[in-house]
Structure formats: C-alpha cells, structure tokens
Coordinates of N, CA and C in Angstrom, one line a residue:
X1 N -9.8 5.2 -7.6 CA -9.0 4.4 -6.6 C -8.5 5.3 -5.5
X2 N -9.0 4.7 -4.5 CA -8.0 5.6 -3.2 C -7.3 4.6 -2.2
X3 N -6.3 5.1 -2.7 CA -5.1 4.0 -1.9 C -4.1 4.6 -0.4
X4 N -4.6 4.4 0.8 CA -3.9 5.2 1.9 C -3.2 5.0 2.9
X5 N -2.5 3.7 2.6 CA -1.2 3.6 3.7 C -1.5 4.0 4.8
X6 N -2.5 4.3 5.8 CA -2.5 4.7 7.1 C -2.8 6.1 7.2
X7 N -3.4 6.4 6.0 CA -4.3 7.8 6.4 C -5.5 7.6 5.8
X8 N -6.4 7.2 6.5 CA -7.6 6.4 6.5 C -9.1 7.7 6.7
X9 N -8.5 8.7 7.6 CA -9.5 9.8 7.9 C -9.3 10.7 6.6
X10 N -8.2 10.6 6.4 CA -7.7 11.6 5.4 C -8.4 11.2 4.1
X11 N -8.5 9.9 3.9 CA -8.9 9.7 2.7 C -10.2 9.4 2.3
X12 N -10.9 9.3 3.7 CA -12.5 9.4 4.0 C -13.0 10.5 3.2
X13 N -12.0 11.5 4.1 CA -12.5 13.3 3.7 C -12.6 13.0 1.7
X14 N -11.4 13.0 1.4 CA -11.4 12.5 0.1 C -12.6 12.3 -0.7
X15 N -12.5 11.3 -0.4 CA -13.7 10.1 -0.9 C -15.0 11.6 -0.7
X16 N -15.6 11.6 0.3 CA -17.0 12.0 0.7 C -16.9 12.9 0.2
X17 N -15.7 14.0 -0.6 CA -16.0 15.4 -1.0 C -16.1 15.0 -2.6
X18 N -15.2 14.1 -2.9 CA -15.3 14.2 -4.7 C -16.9 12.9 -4.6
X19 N -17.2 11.9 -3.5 CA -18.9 11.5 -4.2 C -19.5 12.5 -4.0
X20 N -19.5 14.2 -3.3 CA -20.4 15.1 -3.1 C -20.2 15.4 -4.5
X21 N -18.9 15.8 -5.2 CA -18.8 16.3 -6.4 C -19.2 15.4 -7.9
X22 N -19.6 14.6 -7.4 CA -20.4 13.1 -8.8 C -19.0 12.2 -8.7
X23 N -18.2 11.9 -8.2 CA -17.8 10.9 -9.0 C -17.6 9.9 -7.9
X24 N -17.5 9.0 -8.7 CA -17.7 7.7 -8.1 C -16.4 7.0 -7.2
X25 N -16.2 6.7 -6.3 CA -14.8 5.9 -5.7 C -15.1 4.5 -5.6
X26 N -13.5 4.0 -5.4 CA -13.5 2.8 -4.7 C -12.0 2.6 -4.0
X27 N -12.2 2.6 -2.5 CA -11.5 2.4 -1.5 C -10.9 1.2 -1.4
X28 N -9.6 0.6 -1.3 CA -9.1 -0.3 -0.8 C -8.3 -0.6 0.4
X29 N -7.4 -1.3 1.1 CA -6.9 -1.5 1.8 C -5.4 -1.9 1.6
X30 N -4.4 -1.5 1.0 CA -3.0 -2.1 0.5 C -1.8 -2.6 1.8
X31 N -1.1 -3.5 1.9 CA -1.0 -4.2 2.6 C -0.3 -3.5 3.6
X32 N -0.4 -3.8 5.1 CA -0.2 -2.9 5.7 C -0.9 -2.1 6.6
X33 N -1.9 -2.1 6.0 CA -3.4 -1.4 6.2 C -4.7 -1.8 6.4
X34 N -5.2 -1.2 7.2 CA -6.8 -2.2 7.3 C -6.5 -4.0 7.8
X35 N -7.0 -4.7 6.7 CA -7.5 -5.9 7.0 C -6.3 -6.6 6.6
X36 N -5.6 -5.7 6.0 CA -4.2 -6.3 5.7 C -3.0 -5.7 6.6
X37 N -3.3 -5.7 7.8 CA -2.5 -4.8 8.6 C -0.8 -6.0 9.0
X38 N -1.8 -7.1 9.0 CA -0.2 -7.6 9.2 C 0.4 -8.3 8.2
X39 N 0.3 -7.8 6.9 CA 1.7 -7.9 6.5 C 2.4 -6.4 6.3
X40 N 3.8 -6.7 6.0 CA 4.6 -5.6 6.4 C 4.4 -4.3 5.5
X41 N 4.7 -3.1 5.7 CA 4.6 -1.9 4.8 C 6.1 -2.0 3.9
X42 N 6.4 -2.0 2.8 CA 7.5 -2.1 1.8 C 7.3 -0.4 1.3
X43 N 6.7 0.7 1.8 CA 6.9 2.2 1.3 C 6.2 2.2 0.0
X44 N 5.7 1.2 -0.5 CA 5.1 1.3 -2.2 C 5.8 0.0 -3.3
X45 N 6.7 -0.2 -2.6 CA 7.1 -1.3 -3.4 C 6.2 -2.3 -3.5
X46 N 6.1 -3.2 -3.1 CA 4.2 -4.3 -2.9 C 3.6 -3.9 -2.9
X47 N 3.2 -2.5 -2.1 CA 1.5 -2.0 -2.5 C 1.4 -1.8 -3.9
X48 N 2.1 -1.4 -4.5 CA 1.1 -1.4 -5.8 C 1.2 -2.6 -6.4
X49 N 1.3 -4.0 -6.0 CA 0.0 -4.7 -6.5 C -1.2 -4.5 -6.5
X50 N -1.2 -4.1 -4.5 CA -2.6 -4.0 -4.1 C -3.5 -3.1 -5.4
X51 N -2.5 -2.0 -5.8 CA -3.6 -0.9 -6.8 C -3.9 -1.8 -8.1
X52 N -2.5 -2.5 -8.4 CA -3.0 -3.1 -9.8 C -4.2 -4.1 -9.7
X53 N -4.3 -4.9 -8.4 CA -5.3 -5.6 -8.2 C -6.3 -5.0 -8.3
X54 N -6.5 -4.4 -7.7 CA -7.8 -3.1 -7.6 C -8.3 -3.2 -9.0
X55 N -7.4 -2.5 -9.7 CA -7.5 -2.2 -11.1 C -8.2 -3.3 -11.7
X56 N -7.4 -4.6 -11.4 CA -7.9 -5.7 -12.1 C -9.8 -5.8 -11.7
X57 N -10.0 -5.5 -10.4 CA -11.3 -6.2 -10.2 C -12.2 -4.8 -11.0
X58 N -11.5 -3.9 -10.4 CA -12.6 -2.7 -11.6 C -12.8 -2.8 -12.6
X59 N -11.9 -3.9 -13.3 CA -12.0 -4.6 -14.9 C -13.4 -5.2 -15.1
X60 N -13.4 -5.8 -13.9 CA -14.8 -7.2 -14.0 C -16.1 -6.5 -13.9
X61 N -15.7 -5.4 -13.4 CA -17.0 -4.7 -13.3 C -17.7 -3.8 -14.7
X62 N -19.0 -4.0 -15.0 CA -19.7 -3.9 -16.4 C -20.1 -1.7 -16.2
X63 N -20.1 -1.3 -14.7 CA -20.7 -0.1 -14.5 C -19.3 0.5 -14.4
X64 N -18.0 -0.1 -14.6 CA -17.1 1.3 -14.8 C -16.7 1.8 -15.7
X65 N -16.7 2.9 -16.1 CA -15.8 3.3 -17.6 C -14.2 3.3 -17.2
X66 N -13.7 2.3 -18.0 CA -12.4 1.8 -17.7 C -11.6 2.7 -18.2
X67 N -12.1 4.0 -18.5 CA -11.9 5.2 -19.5 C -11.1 6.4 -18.3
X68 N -11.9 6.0 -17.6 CA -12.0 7.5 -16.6 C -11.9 6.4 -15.0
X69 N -10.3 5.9 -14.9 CA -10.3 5.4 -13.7 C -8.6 6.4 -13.0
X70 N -8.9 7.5 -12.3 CA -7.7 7.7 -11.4 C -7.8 7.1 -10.2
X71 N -6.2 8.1 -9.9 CA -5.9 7.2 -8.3 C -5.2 8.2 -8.2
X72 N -5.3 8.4 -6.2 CA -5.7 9.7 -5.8 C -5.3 8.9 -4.3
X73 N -3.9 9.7 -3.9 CA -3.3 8.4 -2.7 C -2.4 9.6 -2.1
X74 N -2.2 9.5 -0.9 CA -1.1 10.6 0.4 C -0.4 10.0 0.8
X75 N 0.9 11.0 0.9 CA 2.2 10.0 1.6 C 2.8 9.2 0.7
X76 N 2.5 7.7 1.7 CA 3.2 6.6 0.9 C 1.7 6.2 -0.1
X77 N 0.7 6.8 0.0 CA 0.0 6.1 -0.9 C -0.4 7.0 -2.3
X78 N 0.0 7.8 -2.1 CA 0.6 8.9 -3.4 C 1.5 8.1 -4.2
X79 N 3.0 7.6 -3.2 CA 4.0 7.5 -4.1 C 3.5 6.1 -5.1
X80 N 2.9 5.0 -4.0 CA 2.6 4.2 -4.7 C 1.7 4.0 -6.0
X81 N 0.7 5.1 -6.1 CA -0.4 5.2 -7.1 C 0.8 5.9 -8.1
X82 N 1.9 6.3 -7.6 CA 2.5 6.6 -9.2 C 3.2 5.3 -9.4
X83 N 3.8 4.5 -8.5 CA 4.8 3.5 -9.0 C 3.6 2.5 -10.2
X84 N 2.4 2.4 -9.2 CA 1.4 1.7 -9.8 C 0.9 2.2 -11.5
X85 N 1.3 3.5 -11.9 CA 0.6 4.1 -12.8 C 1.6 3.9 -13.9
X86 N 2.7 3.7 -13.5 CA 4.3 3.4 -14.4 C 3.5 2.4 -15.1
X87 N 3.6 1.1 -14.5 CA 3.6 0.0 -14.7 C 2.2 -0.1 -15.4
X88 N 1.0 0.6 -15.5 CA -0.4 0.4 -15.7 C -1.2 1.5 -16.5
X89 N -1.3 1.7 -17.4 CA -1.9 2.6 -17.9 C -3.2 2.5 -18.2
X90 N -4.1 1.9 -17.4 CA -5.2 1.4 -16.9 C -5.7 3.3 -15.7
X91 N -4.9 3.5 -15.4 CA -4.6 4.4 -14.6 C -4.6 5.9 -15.4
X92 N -5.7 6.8 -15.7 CA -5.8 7.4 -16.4 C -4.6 9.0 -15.8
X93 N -4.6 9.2 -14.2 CA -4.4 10.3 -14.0 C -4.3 10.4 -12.9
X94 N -3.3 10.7 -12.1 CA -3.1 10.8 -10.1 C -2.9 11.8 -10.1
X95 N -3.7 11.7 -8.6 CA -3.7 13.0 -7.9 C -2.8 12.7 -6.4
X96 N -1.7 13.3 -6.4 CA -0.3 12.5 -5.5 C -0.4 14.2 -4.3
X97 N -0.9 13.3 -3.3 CA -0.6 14.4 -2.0 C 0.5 14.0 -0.9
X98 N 1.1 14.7 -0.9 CA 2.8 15.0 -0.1 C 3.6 13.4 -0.5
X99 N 3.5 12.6 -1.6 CA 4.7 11.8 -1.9 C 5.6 11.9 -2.0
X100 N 6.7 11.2 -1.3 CA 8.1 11.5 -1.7 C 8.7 11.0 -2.8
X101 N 9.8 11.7 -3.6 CA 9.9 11.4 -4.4 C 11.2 10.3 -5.2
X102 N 12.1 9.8 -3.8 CA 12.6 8.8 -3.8 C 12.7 8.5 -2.5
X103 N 12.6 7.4 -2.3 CA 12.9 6.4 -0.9 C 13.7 6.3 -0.5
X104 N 15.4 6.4 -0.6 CA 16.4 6.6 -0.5 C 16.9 7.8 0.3
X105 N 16.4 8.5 -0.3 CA 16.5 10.3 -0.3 C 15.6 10.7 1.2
X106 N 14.7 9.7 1.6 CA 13.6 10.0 2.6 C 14.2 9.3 3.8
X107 N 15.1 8.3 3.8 CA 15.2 7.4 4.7 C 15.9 8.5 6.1
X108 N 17.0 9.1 6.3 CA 17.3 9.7 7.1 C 16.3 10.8 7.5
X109 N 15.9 11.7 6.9 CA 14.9 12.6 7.2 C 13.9 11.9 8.2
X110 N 13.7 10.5 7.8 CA 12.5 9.9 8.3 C 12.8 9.5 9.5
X111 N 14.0 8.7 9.7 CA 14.2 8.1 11.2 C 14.8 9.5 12.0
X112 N 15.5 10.7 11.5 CA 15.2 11.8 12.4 C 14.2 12.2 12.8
X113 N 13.1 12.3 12.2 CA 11.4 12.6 12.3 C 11.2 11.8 13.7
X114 N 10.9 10.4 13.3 CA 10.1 9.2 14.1 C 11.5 8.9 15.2
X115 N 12.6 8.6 14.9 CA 13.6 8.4 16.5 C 14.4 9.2 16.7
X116 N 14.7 10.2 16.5 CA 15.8 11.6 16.8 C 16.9 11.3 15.9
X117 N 17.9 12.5 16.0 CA 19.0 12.8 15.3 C 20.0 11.1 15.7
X118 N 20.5 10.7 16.4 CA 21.2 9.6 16.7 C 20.8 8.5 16.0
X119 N 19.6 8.2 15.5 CA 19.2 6.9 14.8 C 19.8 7.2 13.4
X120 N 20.2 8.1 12.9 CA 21.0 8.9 11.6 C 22.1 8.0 11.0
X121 N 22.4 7.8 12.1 CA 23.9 7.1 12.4 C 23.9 5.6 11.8
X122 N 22.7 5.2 12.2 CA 22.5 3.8 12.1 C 21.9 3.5 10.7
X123 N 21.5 4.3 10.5 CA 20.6 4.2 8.9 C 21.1 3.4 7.9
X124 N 22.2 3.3 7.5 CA 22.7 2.6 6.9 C 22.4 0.7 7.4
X125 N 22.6 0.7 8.0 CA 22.4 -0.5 9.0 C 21.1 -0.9 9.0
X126 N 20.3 0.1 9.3 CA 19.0 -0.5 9.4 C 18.3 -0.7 8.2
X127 N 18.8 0.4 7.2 CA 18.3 -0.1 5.6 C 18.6 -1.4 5.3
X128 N 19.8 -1.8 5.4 CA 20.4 -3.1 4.7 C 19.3 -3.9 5.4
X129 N 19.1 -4.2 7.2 CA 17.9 -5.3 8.2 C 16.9 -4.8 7.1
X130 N 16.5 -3.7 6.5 CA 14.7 -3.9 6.6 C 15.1 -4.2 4.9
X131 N 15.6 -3.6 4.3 CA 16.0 -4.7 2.4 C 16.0 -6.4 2.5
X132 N 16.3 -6.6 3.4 CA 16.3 -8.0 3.7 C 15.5 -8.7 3.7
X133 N 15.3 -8.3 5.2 CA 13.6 -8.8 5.9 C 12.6 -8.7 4.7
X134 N 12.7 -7.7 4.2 CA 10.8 -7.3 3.4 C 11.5 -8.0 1.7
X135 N 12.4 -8.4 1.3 CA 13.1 -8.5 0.3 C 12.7 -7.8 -0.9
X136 N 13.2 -6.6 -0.6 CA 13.3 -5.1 -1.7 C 14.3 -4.7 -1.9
X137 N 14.8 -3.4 -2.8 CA 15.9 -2.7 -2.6 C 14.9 -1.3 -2.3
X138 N 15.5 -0.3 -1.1 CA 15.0 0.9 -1.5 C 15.2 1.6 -2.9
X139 N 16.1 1.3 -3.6 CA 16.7 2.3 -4.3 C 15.1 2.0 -5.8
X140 N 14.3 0.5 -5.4 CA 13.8 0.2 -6.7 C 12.4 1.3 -6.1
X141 N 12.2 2.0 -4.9 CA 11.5 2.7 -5.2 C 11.2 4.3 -5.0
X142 N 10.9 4.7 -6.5 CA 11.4 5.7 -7.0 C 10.2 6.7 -7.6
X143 N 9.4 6.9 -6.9 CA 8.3 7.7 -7.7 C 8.4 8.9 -9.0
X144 N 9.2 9.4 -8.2 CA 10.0 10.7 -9.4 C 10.2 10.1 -10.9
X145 N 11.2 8.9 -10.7 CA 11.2 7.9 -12.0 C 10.0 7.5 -13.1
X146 N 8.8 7.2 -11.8 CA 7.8 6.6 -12.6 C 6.9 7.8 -13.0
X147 N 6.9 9.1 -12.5 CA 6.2 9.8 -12.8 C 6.6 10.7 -14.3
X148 N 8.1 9.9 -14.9 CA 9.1 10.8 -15.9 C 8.2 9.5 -16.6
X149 N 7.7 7.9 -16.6 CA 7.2 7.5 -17.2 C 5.4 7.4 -17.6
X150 N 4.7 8.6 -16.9 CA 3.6 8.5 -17.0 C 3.0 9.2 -18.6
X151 N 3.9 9.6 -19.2 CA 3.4 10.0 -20.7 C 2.7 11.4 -20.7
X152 N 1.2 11.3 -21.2 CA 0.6 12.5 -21.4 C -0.5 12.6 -20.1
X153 N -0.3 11.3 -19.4 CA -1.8 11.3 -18.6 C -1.5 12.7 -17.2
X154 N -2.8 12.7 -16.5 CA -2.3 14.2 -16.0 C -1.9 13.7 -14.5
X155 N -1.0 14.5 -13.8 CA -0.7 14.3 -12.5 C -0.4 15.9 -11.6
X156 N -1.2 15.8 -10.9 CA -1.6 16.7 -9.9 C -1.1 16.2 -8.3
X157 N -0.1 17.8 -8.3 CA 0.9 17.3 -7.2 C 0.7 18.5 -6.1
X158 N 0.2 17.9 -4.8 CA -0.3 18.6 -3.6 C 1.0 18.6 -2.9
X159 N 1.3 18.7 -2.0 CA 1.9 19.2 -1.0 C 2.3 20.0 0.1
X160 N 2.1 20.3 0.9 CA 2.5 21.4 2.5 C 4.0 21.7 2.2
X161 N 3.8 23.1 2.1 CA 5.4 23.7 2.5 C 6.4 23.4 3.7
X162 N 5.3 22.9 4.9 CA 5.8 23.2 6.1 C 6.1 21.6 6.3
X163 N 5.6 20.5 5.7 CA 5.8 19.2 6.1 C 7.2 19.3 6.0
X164 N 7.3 18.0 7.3 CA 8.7 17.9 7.6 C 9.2 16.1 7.1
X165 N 8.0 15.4 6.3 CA 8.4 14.6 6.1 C 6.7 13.7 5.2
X166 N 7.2 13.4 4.2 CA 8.2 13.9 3.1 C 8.9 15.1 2.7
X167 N 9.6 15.5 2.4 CA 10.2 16.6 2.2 C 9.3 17.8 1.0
X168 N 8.9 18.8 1.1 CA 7.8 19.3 0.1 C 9.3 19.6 -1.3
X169 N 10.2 19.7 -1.3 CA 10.7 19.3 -2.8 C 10.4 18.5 -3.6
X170 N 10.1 17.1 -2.7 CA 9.8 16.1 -3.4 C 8.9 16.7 -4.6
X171 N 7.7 18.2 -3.9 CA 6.7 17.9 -5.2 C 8.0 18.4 -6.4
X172 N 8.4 19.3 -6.4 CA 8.9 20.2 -7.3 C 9.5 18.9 -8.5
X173 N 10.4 17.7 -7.6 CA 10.8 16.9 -8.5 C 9.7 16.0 -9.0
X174 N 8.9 16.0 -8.4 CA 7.7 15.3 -9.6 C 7.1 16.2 -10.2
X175 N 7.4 16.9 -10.1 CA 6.6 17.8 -11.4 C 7.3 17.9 -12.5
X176 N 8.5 18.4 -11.7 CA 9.8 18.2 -13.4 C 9.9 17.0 -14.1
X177 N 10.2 15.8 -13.2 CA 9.9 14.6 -14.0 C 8.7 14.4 -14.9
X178 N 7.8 14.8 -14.5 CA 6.1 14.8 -15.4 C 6.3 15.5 -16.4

C-alpha cells in the first residue's frame, strides 16, 4: 500500500524502485488527494479509512498474499499508515518517512513553517475552527500512540535531520514507542 497525502512524485519514485526490486504495489488516493481532492485533509484522522479500505479491496483479490501486505506512506501519509496499522493488523509492517509523531505537538511548528511566527498566536483559535469544521479532535491523532500498539510487526522509520517540519524527533519517538 502506498498512501501520500500530497506527495505524489515522491511516492512514484517509491513505487518504481521497490517494482524494480520484485514487489508488487498498490497506489491509492486518500481523501484529500487525487480524485478525492475535495474533501478536506483531517492530518490522518479519516485517511485511514482510505488505507483500511484499500486493505479491504486487497482482500477480494485471489493474487495477493494477504500475508505480506505493508504500507509505506511520507509526512502525513506515514503517520496515517501507522494510525491505520493500530487499528488493522492486516498491515504486516510500515515503512513511515518523516511522520510526525503527534498532531498536537506539530500544530505550531506548522503554521510558523506555512504563515510566519505571528500566526503562533492564533493557534489556539484556529485549532478549535478546524476541530470543528472537519469534526475531529487533534489530540485523537497520535501516531507515536499507535506505533506503542503495533506489537511485533516491523516499522522502519526514515527521516531528514534537517526537516523543519515534521520535526525529525518525531522519528526518535516512534521508535521508542515501537
């Protein structure tokens, strides 16, 4: 499964290097994205239906080994393929590149990133507008959490030292949680 929130080149490269290396993909679109661009992005909260769906239709299919199915997602589609792997053990093993490792924890870092230091201020404010509107709580999404629930399956955590957002700790806390 390759699940990518808006990094679409990124996950091409993905894709084309491991079918160079034998194994098989399947690409989706989780909401937000692609063909589902207009409904809204929730950071991983709703997308991982999209994964579990996914999941579901790889079910129907007679040529997969339902044995050997990871998910292999950047960003927000890292964090999602873990929230997704909590909940699914259908999901043998992620490979999570620069996920953060709570949503909460990202929120200010992020609106300094994308609108400068002054939008800081308002964060609070604009959390509560977008909890609303999308009807989530940030706090329910929590990668770090679900990756302390993935058991023995394996998780393989990438991340840039220099990225400025997600924060590259984040890996360090999903690894300790794993």
């Amino acid at each position: 499964l390759y699940g990518y929130g808006g990094y679409k080149e990124q996950m091409v490269y993905y894709a084309s290097m491991l079918h160079d290396a034998g194994f098989a993909g399947f690409m989706f679109d989780m909401q937000g994205s692609g063909l589902q661009s207009t409904k809204p992005v929730t950071m991983g909260y709703k997308e991982r239906w999209d994964v579990l769906d996914a999941l579901d239709y790889l079910a129907t299919r007679t040529d997969i080994d339902s044995n050997r199915i990871g998910a292999l997602g950047v960003s927000m589609g890292a964090a999602t393929a873990l929230l997704a792997a909590e909940q699914d053990p259908r999901i043998k093993a992620v490979v999570s590149d620069s996920a953060y490792a709570d949503l909460t924890k990202m929120i200010q870092p992020g609106l300094r990133a994308f609108v400068g230091s002054p939008a800081v201020i308002f964060s609070p404010l604009i959390v509560l507008w977008a909890e609303q509107m999308l009807g989530m709580q940030t706090s329910d999404v929590r990668p770090e959490a679900s990756a302390a629930h993935m058991g023995d399956r394996p998780l393989f955590v990438i991340h840039g030292a220099d990225d400025i957002l997600p924060d590259p700790t984040s890996a360090h806390l999903l690894s300790v949680a794993a």
